[in-house]
Amino acid sequence: MISNTGPAYSSPQRSAFDRYNPLRWIGELSETRYWMYLLLLPSALLICAVVIYPTLYGMQMSFHEMRINRPGLGNGWVGLKHYQRMVTDPVFWVSLRNTAVWVTSAIALEFLIGLVAALALNRNLPGSKVLAVLILLPYFLPNVVAGHMWALMLDPRLGVINDLLVKVGLLQGYKAWFADPTTAMAAAIVVEAWHSFPFFTLLLLAGLKGIPTDLYKAADIDGAGALSQLRLITLPMLKTIIAAAVILRVIGLVNSPDLLLILTSGGPGRSTQVLSLYAFQTAYKDFNFGYAGALSVVMFVLLMVFAWAYVRLSKVNED
């Protein structure tokens, strides 16, 4: 009988296969510190494709002349021409001022309403679950739907809100809220606050659930009232969540012109013209993508500076 116990897999071909076996190479690589970089590579490529490249392209566009309706101008390099124009552009400065009013007022109102709603829902009163669903409903509506709905309710001829205010005696006659420069911005801010305050409610309610109840019991023993507990316990414990929510809402408000585009289109006059709406109209109405790119770069820089300053001033990173 012939024995088969020899080194069947010791041939030179088999040794070469083992040396270049992909599975063996991956197994050896997984034991090194380079393995985590390999796992992050797909995500890094995706971020580069959908975030970094469009951002850099937009910045590059701001230094070029790009007008679709005037192809004879070409797309040559113009340097800081668009930024120099911005300094003497009165619409830019009006838009910058309106952006500050729009963002500051809307976020202050959203935070106040969201905090009150979160505190109420956190008490677990009867019917609080149904109320929580109803409070979140506005946030589920797209901006387009919410904008058209409020435009109809505030319509000077068919609006139900005008009709109610006239019947209770708060108005003498029907008012065109979005056609009056003195009320257009305020009305748009109310619509925005109604639509987005559930964002603050949801995050603040989650934060309230994580605050130990022992802190409030100790405060009750020390004789602290509801306002003192809110100022000394609740708000400090929610500082990180408030900072994240405010930064996210500022980014959303600065970059999203859709609600104002539906309600006022920046009018009447320039009373509701904000930077994002001005950049949108410059790009898709005037087809001046170079100047629109410069406006977008300025918005990007302002948001970065705001986020950095807000985190530093709120001292969130010290927790």
mmCIF file of C-alpha atoms in Angstrom, residues 36-313:
data_model
loop_
_atom_site.group_PDB
_atom_site.id
_atom_site.type_symbol
_atom_site.label_atom_id
_atom_site.label_comp_id
_atom_site.label_asym_id
_atom_site.label_seq_id
_atom_site.Cartn_x
_atom_site.Cartn_y
_atom_site.Cartn_z
ATOM 1 C CA MET A 36 -9.347 51.672 10.771
ATOM 2 C CA TYR A 37 -8.274 53.954 7.916
ATOM 3 C CA LEU A 38 -9.325 51.308 5.412
ATOM 4 C CA LEU A 39 -12.758 51.064 7.066
ATOM 5 C CA LEU A 40 -13.155 54.851 6.961
ATOM 6 C CA LEU A 41 -12.164 55.078 3.304
ATOM 7 C CA PRO A 42 -15.690 54.548 1.789
ATOM 8 C CA SER A 43 -17.197 57.188 4.073
ATOM 9 C CA ALA A 44 -14.337 59.578 3.321
ATOM 10 C CA LEU A 45 -14.838 59.150 -0.421
ATOM 11 C CA LEU A 46 -18.578 59.767 -0.059
ATOM 12 C CA ILE A 47 -17.996 62.929 1.978
ATOM 13 C CA CYS A 48 -15.511 64.178 -0.604
ATOM 14 C CA ALA A 49 -17.999 63.521 -3.405
ATOM 15 C CA VAL A 50 -21.090 65.159 -1.869
ATOM 16 C CA VAL A 51 -19.625 67.756 0.532
ATOM 17 C CA ILE A 52 -16.022 68.778 -0.025
ATOM 18 C CA TYR A 53 -15.988 68.853 -3.839
ATOM 19 C CA PRO A 54 -19.224 70.924 -4.217
ATOM 20 C CA THR A 55 -17.996 73.318 -1.521
ATOM 21 C CA LEU A 56 -14.629 73.834 -3.175
ATOM 22 C CA TYR A 57 -16.270 74.164 -6.584
ATOM 23 C CA GLY A 58 -18.614 76.836 -5.238
ATOM 24 C CA MET A 59 -15.647 78.738 -3.826
ATOM 25 C CA GLN A 60 -13.827 78.448 -7.130
ATOM 26 C CA MET A 61 -16.930 79.678 -8.966
ATOM 27 C CA SER A 62 -16.950 82.864 -6.883
ATOM 28 C CA PHE A 63 -13.643 83.891 -8.494
ATOM 29 C CA HIS A 64 -14.913 83.424 -12.051
ATOM 30 C CA GLU A 65 -17.367 85.193 -14.338
ATOM 31 C CA MET A 66 -20.214 82.738 -14.903
ATOM 32 C CA ARG A 67 -23.385 84.074 -16.545
ATOM 33 C CA ILE A 68 -25.492 81.550 -18.414
ATOM 34 C CA ASN A 69 -27.513 84.265 -20.186
ATOM 35 C CA ARG A 70 -24.315 85.998 -21.394
ATOM 36 C CA PRO A 71 -22.041 83.219 -22.680
ATOM 37 C CA GLY A 72 -19.938 85.761 -24.557
ATOM 38 C CA LEU A 73 -18.393 86.844 -21.276
ATOM 39 C CA GLY A 74 -16.860 83.404 -20.854
ATOM 40 C CA ASN A 75 -15.981 81.959 -17.489
ATOM 41 C CA GLY A 76 -12.604 83.538 -16.983
ATOM 42 C CA TRP A 77 -10.869 84.376 -13.760
ATOM 43 C CA VAL A 78 -11.997 87.705 -12.247
ATOM 44 C CA GLY A 79 -10.298 87.428 -8.860
ATOM 45 C CA LEU A 80 -11.988 89.433 -6.103
ATOM 46 C CA LYS A 81 -14.296 91.323 -8.459
ATOM 47 C CA HIS A 82 -17.482 89.824 -7.005
ATOM 48 C CA TYR A 83 -16.372 90.468 -3.444
ATOM 49 C CA GLN A 84 -15.474 94.079 -4.291
ATOM 50 C CA ARG A 85 -18.906 94.517 -5.834
ATOM 51 C CA MET A 86 -20.439 93.161 -2.661
ATOM 52 C CA VAL A 87 -18.956 96.010 -0.613
ATOM 53 C CA THR A 88 -20.803 98.605 -2.689
ATOM 54 C CA ASP A 89 -23.956 96.539 -3.251
ATOM 55 C CA PRO A 90 -26.815 98.068 -1.191
ATOM 56 C CA VAL A 91 -28.957 94.943 -1.614
ATOM 57 C CA PHE A 92 -26.229 92.857 0.019
ATOM 58 C CA TRP A 93 -26.164 95.044 3.134
ATOM 59 C CA VAL A 94 -29.952 95.103 3.363
ATOM 60 C CA SER A 95 -29.971 91.320 2.992
ATOM 61 C CA LEU A 96 -27.296 90.955 5.665
ATOM 62 C CA ARG A 97 -29.282 93.086 8.113
ATOM 63 C CA ASN A 98 -32.521 91.235 7.341
ATOM 64 C CA THR A 99 -30.729 87.906 7.777
ATOM 65 C CA ALA A 100 -29.625 88.918 11.269
ATOM 66 C CA VAL A 101 -33.184 89.966 12.192
ATOM 67 C CA TRP A 102 -34.705 86.866 10.595
ATOM 68 C CA VAL A 103 -32.367 84.375 12.259
ATOM 69 C CA THR A 104 -32.215 86.011 15.694
ATOM 70 C CA SER A 105 -35.954 86.611 16.052
ATOM 71 C CA ALA A 106 -37.015 83.247 14.656
ATOM 72 C CA ILE A 107 -34.631 81.244 16.836
ATOM 73 C CA ALA A 108 -35.506 83.212 19.974
ATOM 74 C CA LEU A 109 -39.214 82.572 19.393
ATOM 75 C CA GLU A 110 -38.694 78.923 18.458
ATOM 76 C CA PHE A 111 -36.548 78.289 21.522
ATOM 77 C CA LEU A 112 -39.012 79.972 23.886
ATOM 78 C CA ILE A 113 -42.029 78.069 22.552
ATOM 79 C CA GLY A 114 -40.062 74.831 22.305
ATOM 80 C CA LEU A 115 -38.833 75.126 25.900
ATOM 81 C CA VAL A 116 -42.347 75.766 27.248
ATOM 82 C CA ALA A 117 -43.711 72.826 25.256
ATOM 83 C CA ALA A 118 -40.885 70.521 26.406
ATOM 84 C CA LEU A 119 -41.400 71.464 30.067
ATOM 85 C CA ALA A 120 -45.131 70.823 29.746
ATOM 86 C CA LEU A 121 -44.666 67.438 28.065
ATOM 87 C CA ASN A 122 -42.056 66.407 30.635
ATOM 88 C CA ARG A 123 -44.633 66.576 33.427
ATOM 89 C CA ASN A 124 -46.427 63.484 32.037
ATOM 90 C CA LEU A 125 -49.871 64.974 32.457
ATOM 91 C CA PRO A 126 -52.971 63.132 31.170
ATOM 92 C CA GLY A 127 -53.106 63.328 27.398
ATOM 93 C CA SER A 128 -49.467 64.383 27.091
ATOM 94 C CA LYS A 129 -48.734 61.663 24.526
ATOM 95 C CA VAL A 130 -51.499 62.878 22.228
ATOM 96 C CA LEU A 131 -50.345 66.460 22.756
ATOM 97 C CA ALA A 132 -46.779 65.471 21.868
ATOM 98 C CA VAL A 133 -47.923 64.087 18.526
ATOM 99 C CA LEU A 134 -49.953 67.222 17.798
ATOM 100 C CA ILE A 135 -47.010 69.478 18.672
ATOM 101 C CA LEU A 136 -44.726 67.599 16.279
ATOM 102 C CA LEU A 137 -47.166 67.811 13.350
ATOM 103 C CA PRO A 138 -45.987 71.240 12.068
ATOM 104 C CA TYR A 139 -42.412 69.988 11.782
ATOM 105 C CA PHE A 140 -43.554 67.096 9.571
ATOM 106 C CA LEU A 141 -44.954 69.501 6.968
ATOM 107 C CA PRO A 142 -42.618 70.482 4.123
ATOM 108 C CA ASN A 143 -41.777 74.166 3.949
ATOM 109 C CA VAL A 144 -43.646 74.458 0.663
ATOM 110 C CA VAL A 145 -46.865 73.101 2.168
ATOM 111 C CA ALA A 146 -46.554 75.180 5.345
ATOM 112 C CA GLY A 147 -45.802 78.329 3.356
ATOM 113 C CA HIS A 148 -48.776 77.998 1.026
ATOM 114 C CA MET A 149 -51.067 77.072 3.921
ATOM 115 C CA TRP A 150 -50.133 80.187 5.923
ATOM 116 C CA ALA A 151 -50.258 82.381 2.818
ATOM 117 C CA LEU A 152 -53.864 81.289 2.372
ATOM 118 C CA MET A 153 -54.770 81.723 6.059
ATOM 119 C CA LEU A 154 -53.283 85.253 6.076
ATOM 120 C CA ASP A 155 -54.745 86.207 2.700
ATOM 121 C CA PRO A 156 -56.398 89.663 2.883
ATOM 122 C CA ARG A 157 -59.532 88.430 1.085
ATOM 123 C CA LEU A 158 -59.936 84.761 1.978
ATOM 124 C CA GLY A 159 -57.764 84.390 5.086
ATOM 125 C CA VAL A 160 -59.433 82.877 8.125
ATOM 126 C CA ILE A 161 -57.021 84.622 10.517
ATOM 127 C CA ASN A 162 -57.992 88.063 9.241
ATOM 128 C CA ASP A 163 -61.639 87.123 9.589
ATOM 129 C CA LEU A 164 -61.173 86.018 13.217
ATOM 130 C CA LEU A 165 -59.159 89.115 14.165
ATOM 131 C CA VAL A 166 -61.804 91.391 12.679
ATOM 132 C CA LYS A 167 -64.624 89.566 14.475
ATOM 133 C CA VAL A 168 -62.927 89.826 17.893
ATOM 134 C CA GLY A 169 -62.165 93.497 17.307
ATOM 135 C CA LEU A 170 -58.365 93.335 17.098
ATOM 136 C CA LEU A 171 -58.437 94.598 13.487
ATOM 137 C CA GLN A 172 -60.665 97.204 11.889
ATOM 138 C CA GLY A 173 -60.350 95.626 8.467
ATOM 139 C CA TYR A 174 -58.638 92.850 6.583
ATOM 140 C CA LYS A 175 -54.852 93.305 6.402
ATOM 141 C CA ALA A 176 -52.392 92.208 3.736
ATOM 142 C CA TRP A 177 -49.712 90.991 6.121
ATOM 143 C CA PHE A 178 -47.128 90.044 3.498
ATOM 144 C CA ALA A 179 -47.729 93.151 1.363
ATOM 145 C CA ASP A 180 -46.954 95.628 4.151
ATOM 146 C CA PRO A 181 -43.226 96.304 4.754
ATOM 147 C CA THR A 182 -43.900 96.901 8.457
ATOM 148 C CA THR A 183 -45.519 93.492 9.030
ATOM 149 C CA ALA A 184 -44.101 91.191 6.334
ATOM 150 C CA MET A 185 -40.976 90.154 8.255
ATOM 151 C CA ALA A 186 -42.847 89.721 11.546
ATOM 152 C CA ALA A 187 -45.521 87.567 9.879
ATOM 153 C CA ALA A 188 -42.859 85.423 8.179
ATOM 154 C CA ILE A 189 -41.050 84.969 11.511
ATOM 155 C CA VAL A 190 -44.283 83.778 13.149
ATOM 156 C CA VAL A 191 -44.820 81.256 10.345
ATOM 157 C CA GLU A 192 -41.230 80.014 10.658
ATOM 158 C CA ALA A 193 -41.509 79.722 14.448
ATOM 159 C CA TRP A 194 -44.765 77.762 14.152
ATOM 160 C CA HIS A 195 -43.179 75.404 11.651
ATOM 161 C CA SER A 196 -39.858 74.739 13.441
ATOM 162 C CA PHE A 197 -40.403 75.066 17.200
ATOM 163 C CA PRO A 198 -41.028 71.276 17.457
ATOM 164 C CA PHE A 199 -37.335 70.830 16.605
ATOM 165 C CA PHE A 200 -36.408 72.516 19.892
ATOM 166 C CA THR A 201 -39.216 70.718 21.714
ATOM 167 C CA LEU A 202 -37.976 67.298 20.639
ATOM 168 C CA LEU A 203 -34.337 67.902 21.575
ATOM 169 C CA LEU A 204 -35.074 69.701 24.838
ATOM 170 C CA LEU A 205 -37.558 67.037 25.910
ATOM 171 C CA ALA A 206 -34.921 64.356 25.340
ATOM 172 C CA GLY A 207 -32.508 66.375 27.451
ATOM 173 C CA LEU A 208 -35.057 66.858 30.235
ATOM 174 C CA LYS A 209 -35.534 63.105 30.479
ATOM 175 C CA GLY A 210 -31.842 62.760 31.285
ATOM 176 C CA ILE A 211 -31.772 65.218 34.202
ATOM 177 C CA PRO A 212 -31.767 63.359 37.563
ATOM 178 C CA THR A 213 -34.903 64.039 39.585
ATOM 179 C CA ASP A 214 -32.797 64.086 42.766
ATOM 180 C CA LEU A 215 -31.565 67.541 41.784
ATOM 181 C CA TYR A 216 -35.093 68.931 41.791
ATOM 182 C CA LYS A 217 -35.927 67.193 45.071
ATOM 183 C CA ALA A 218 -32.869 68.719 46.707
ATOM 184 C CA ALA A 219 -33.827 72.120 45.297
ATOM 185 C CA ASP A 220 -37.352 71.763 46.738
ATOM 186 C CA ILE A 221 -35.879 70.998 50.148
ATOM 187 C CA ASP A 222 -33.693 74.118 49.899
ATOM 188 C CA GLY A 223 -36.762 76.195 49.083
ATOM 189 C CA ALA A 224 -35.955 76.936 45.429
ATOM 190 C CA GLY A 225 -38.977 77.895 43.330
ATOM 191 C CA ALA A 226 -39.829 76.843 39.787
ATOM 192 C CA LEU A 227 -38.008 79.768 38.170
ATOM 193 C CA SER A 228 -34.922 79.216 40.313
ATOM 194 C CA GLN A 229 -34.871 75.521 39.396
ATOM 195 C CA LEU A 230 -35.202 76.460 35.732
ATOM 196 C CA ARG A 231 -32.311 78.936 35.947
ATOM 197 C CA LEU A 232 -29.988 76.934 38.195
ATOM 198 C CA ILE A 233 -30.699 73.321 37.187
ATOM 199 C CA THR A 234 -32.641 72.900 33.954
ATOM 200 C CA LEU A 235 -30.926 75.387 31.661
ATOM 201 C CA PRO A 236 -27.353 74.576 32.794
ATOM 202 C CA MET A 237 -28.012 70.852 32.359
ATOM 203 C CA LEU A 238 -29.398 71.499 28.869
ATOM 204 C CA LYS A 239 -26.527 73.763 27.816
ATOM 205 C CA THR A 240 -24.946 71.293 25.402
ATOM 206 C CA ILE A 241 -28.258 70.404 23.772
ATOM 207 C CA ILE A 242 -29.250 74.067 23.477
ATOM 208 C CA ALA A 243 -25.925 74.915 21.832
ATOM 209 C CA ALA A 244 -26.262 72.091 19.279
ATOM 210 C CA ALA A 245 -29.904 72.952 18.530
ATOM 211 C CA VAL A 246 -29.183 76.662 18.090
ATOM 212 C CA ILE A 247 -26.249 76.047 15.751
ATOM 213 C CA LEU A 248 -28.281 73.606 13.635
ATOM 214 C CA ARG A 249 -31.212 76.016 13.402
ATOM 215 C CA VAL A 250 -28.965 78.943 12.504
ATOM 216 C CA ILE A 251 -27.466 76.885 9.684
ATOM 217 C CA GLY A 252 -30.929 75.873 8.528
ATOM 218 C CA LEU A 253 -32.345 79.405 8.600
ATOM 219 C CA VAL A 254 -29.371 81.028 6.887
ATOM 220 C CA ASN A 255 -29.257 78.450 4.098
ATOM 221 C CA SER A 256 -32.981 77.917 3.434
ATOM 222 C CA PRO A 257 -34.820 80.637 1.488
ATOM 223 C CA ASP A 258 -37.800 78.469 0.532
ATOM 224 C CA LEU A 259 -40.302 79.764 3.112
ATOM 225 C CA LEU A 260 -39.583 83.429 2.354
ATOM 226 C CA LEU A 261 -39.554 82.656 -1.352
ATOM 227 C CA ILE A 262 -43.116 81.330 -1.082
ATOM 228 C CA LEU A 263 -44.476 83.972 1.291
ATOM 229 C CA THR A 264 -42.870 87.204 0.070
ATOM 230 C CA SER A 265 -40.164 86.560 -2.567
ATOM 231 C CA GLY A 266 -38.067 89.065 -0.633
ATOM 232 C CA GLY A 267 -40.661 91.836 -0.773
ATOM 233 C CA PRO A 268 -42.376 94.109 -0.433
ATOM 234 C CA GLY A 269 -39.433 96.128 -1.610
ATOM 235 C CA ARG A 270 -36.463 94.521 0.139
ATOM 236 C CA SER A 271 -38.088 94.227 3.573
ATOM 237 C CA THR A 272 -37.740 90.416 3.717
ATOM 238 C CA GLN A 273 -34.724 89.948 1.470
ATOM 239 C CA VAL A 274 -32.158 87.692 3.157
ATOM 240 C CA LEU A 275 -28.762 86.489 1.948
ATOM 241 C CA SER A 276 -29.855 83.002 0.935
ATOM 242 C CA LEU A 277 -32.811 84.363 -1.038
ATOM 243 C CA TYR A 278 -30.605 86.994 -2.670
ATOM 244 C CA ALA A 279 -28.074 84.325 -3.691
ATOM 245 C CA PHE A 280 -30.866 82.093 -5.027
ATOM 246 C CA GLN A 281 -32.410 84.887 -7.098
ATOM 247 C CA THR A 282 -28.995 85.998 -8.358
ATOM 248 C CA ALA A 283 -28.251 82.473 -9.565
ATOM 249 C CA TYR A 284 -31.618 81.370 -10.968
ATOM 250 C CA LYS A 285 -33.230 84.677 -11.904
ATOM 251 C CA ASP A 286 -30.263 86.747 -13.069
ATOM 252 C CA PHE A 287 -28.190 83.648 -13.983
ATOM 253 C CA ASN A 288 -25.127 85.253 -12.415
ATOM 254 C CA PHE A 289 -23.613 82.187 -10.794
ATOM 255 C CA GLY A 290 -20.297 83.866 -10.102
ATOM 256 C CA TYR A 291 -21.780 86.546 -7.867
ATOM 257 C CA ALA A 292 -24.153 84.015 -6.314
ATOM 258 C CA GLY A 293 -21.149 81.852 -5.488
ATOM 259 C CA ALA A 294 -19.478 84.796 -3.765
ATOM 260 C CA LEU A 295 -22.623 85.408 -1.698
ATOM 261 C CA SER A 296 -22.654 81.737 -0.725
ATOM 262 C CA VAL A 297 -19.006 81.871 0.344
ATOM 263 C CA VAL A 298 -19.756 84.875 2.565
ATOM 264 C CA MET A 299 -22.661 82.967 4.135
ATOM 265 C CA PHE A 300 -20.376 79.980 4.704
ATOM 266 C CA VAL A 301 -17.739 82.119 6.413
ATOM 267 C CA LEU A 302 -20.335 83.867 8.590
ATOM 268 C CA LEU A 303 -21.753 80.520 9.708
ATOM 269 C CA MET A 304 -18.300 79.176 10.573
ATOM 270 C CA VAL A 305 -17.475 82.292 12.580
ATOM 271 C CA PHE A 306 -20.822 82.169 14.359
ATOM 272 C CA ALA A 307 -20.482 78.478 15.262
ATOM 273 C CA TRP A 308 -16.972 79.017 16.630
ATOM 274 C CA ALA A 309 -17.927 82.141 18.602
ATOM 275 C CA TYR A 310 -21.109 80.601 19.982
ATOM 276 C CA VAL A 311 -19.323 77.490 21.221
ATOM 277 C CA ARG A 312 -16.611 79.617 22.831
ATOM 278 C CA LEU A 313 -19.029 82.042 24.495
#
